[in-house]
Amino acid sequence: MSPSSLLAPELQAATRLALEAGQLLLDHLRRGLSVEHKTSADDPVTAADREASALIMAGLHAAFPEDALLSEEETDDARRLEHRRVWIVDPIDGTKEFTTASPDFAVSIGLAIGGEAVLGVVYAPATDELFAGAVGAGVTRNGEPAGFSTRPEYVVSVSDTEYRRELHLHDLPGLAPSGSIALKLARIAAGEADVTFTMSPRSEWDICAGDALVRASGGLLRRRDGRPIRYNSPHPSLEQGIVGGRPEAVAWLEGELAARGLPTAHLGLTPADPAWAVLTPADQAALTGQSGVSVRHAGGRALALLVVDPATREVRRASGDPFHLERLTRDVTRALGPLAPAAQP
């Protein structure tokens, strides 16, 4: 029996729960939403997020009681780190779109085993699109087999927020802005686009299911610095942007990004990270051993630098180009919460 066939019960359960959660979300839309915000207007949350999360987590626990669970909307339990299998859930990927009547949001349910994404279900309730798959078993869209496109000119699926704020200023070809990153990855896996990237970091729950779908179609997803993504980490927010899709499209896109010097952030920078090299020798000496160092960089140079005390969220240092510093501050705020200004001497 193949490894993929052994995951058939998991795929069936995740599909059922994604559909049930999707119906719950549509019911909330019909009744009207009450919207709160976590860190900024770009980071909303609703009762629907929490109820969909509770539904999915309860269903997964009932079906697979020995597995660990991680959801954006639940309190993290460090005991998950002791488990080889962990379900990684975003009950609404694209909550901003959900709250603004855009159809571009999705339920995302992924399974990681040994740190690798192996199974994903992504359901877009507003358009009734269900993407499901497992590594070794391929991908389906609404029950029909799907796979990568063979189009010669690549469609580059990008964040509509990043496009509006920055990407529209560049001449990168083939850009197609949209919301949910989980849905982007699912549509790439089914041939509706070819490749994606982000400048800002993402979290494990944003991408686990979509990563599994891309891998199930024969593609890849990795960090912008080329290193692999590992799941069920102690801190499930990735430190940097991502790039992924059809392998040949990823190779092309990485060349285009390098040629144009499109930036990315790296949060929680350490001397072991490739981006450490963009700091000046003086900054490297001053910041070695410090935590809370974040940088936005491109073309081998730092565009903005932010040093924040992770415990107090006090800003110790902020420097660089104002535009890039504002973007970096948004990324760090989303990861840590609202920042405190530097203490006055």
PDB file of C-alpha atoms in Angstrom, residues 1 8 16-17 22 52 66 92 102 113 143 147 156 158 173 182-183 188 191-192 201-202 207 252 275 283 323:
ATOM      1  CA  MET A   1       0.000   0.000   0.000  1.00  0.00           C
ATOM      2  CA  ALA A   8      -7.207   8.460   2.446  1.00  0.00           C
ATOM      3  CA  ARG A  16     -15.744  17.017   5.089  1.00  0.00           C
ATOM      4  CA  LEU A  17     -14.643  19.537   7.714  1.00  0.00           C
ATOM      5  CA  GLY A  22     -17.318  26.788   4.492  1.00  0.00           C
ATOM      6  CA  ALA A  52     -14.973  27.674  12.069  1.00  0.00           C
ATOM      7  CA  GLU A  66      -3.283  11.088  18.655  1.00  0.00           C
ATOM      8  CA  ILE A  92     -10.384  31.709   7.080  1.00  0.00           C
ATOM      9  CA  SER A 102     -14.685  39.598  -1.817  1.00  0.00           C
ATOM     10  CA  ILE A 113       4.329  14.833   9.031  1.00  0.00           C
ATOM     11  CA  GLY A 143     -13.431  15.955  -7.522  1.00  0.00           C
ATOM     12  CA  GLY A 147      -2.387  19.595 -12.256  1.00  0.00           C
ATOM     13  CA  VAL A 156       2.416  35.174 -11.272  1.00  0.00           C
ATOM     14  CA  VAL A 158       0.635  37.895  -5.947  1.00  0.00           C
ATOM     15  CA  PRO A 173       5.413  40.438 -16.097  1.00  0.00           C
ATOM     16  CA  ALA A 182      -3.825  29.288   0.473  1.00  0.00           C
ATOM     17  CA  LEU A 183      -6.120  29.785  -2.507  1.00  0.00           C
ATOM     18  CA  ILE A 188      -1.349  27.016  -8.920  1.00  0.00           C
ATOM     19  CA  GLY A 191      -3.059  24.978 -13.223  1.00  0.00           C
ATOM     20  CA  GLU A 192      -4.957  28.269 -12.870  1.00  0.00           C
ATOM     21  CA  PRO A 201       6.426  36.810   5.956  1.00  0.00           C
ATOM     22  CA  ARG A 202       3.618  34.297   6.222  1.00  0.00           C
ATOM     23  CA  ILE A 207       0.561  27.933   3.613  1.00  0.00           C
ATOM     24  CA  TRP A 252      12.428  31.954 -13.775  1.00  0.00           C
ATOM     25  CA  ALA A 275      20.395  37.948   5.134  1.00  0.00           C
ATOM     26  CA  ASP A 283      25.934  46.591  12.550  1.00  0.00           C
ATOM     27  CA  PHE A 323       8.961  53.598   2.918  1.00  0.00           C
TER      28      PHE A 323
END
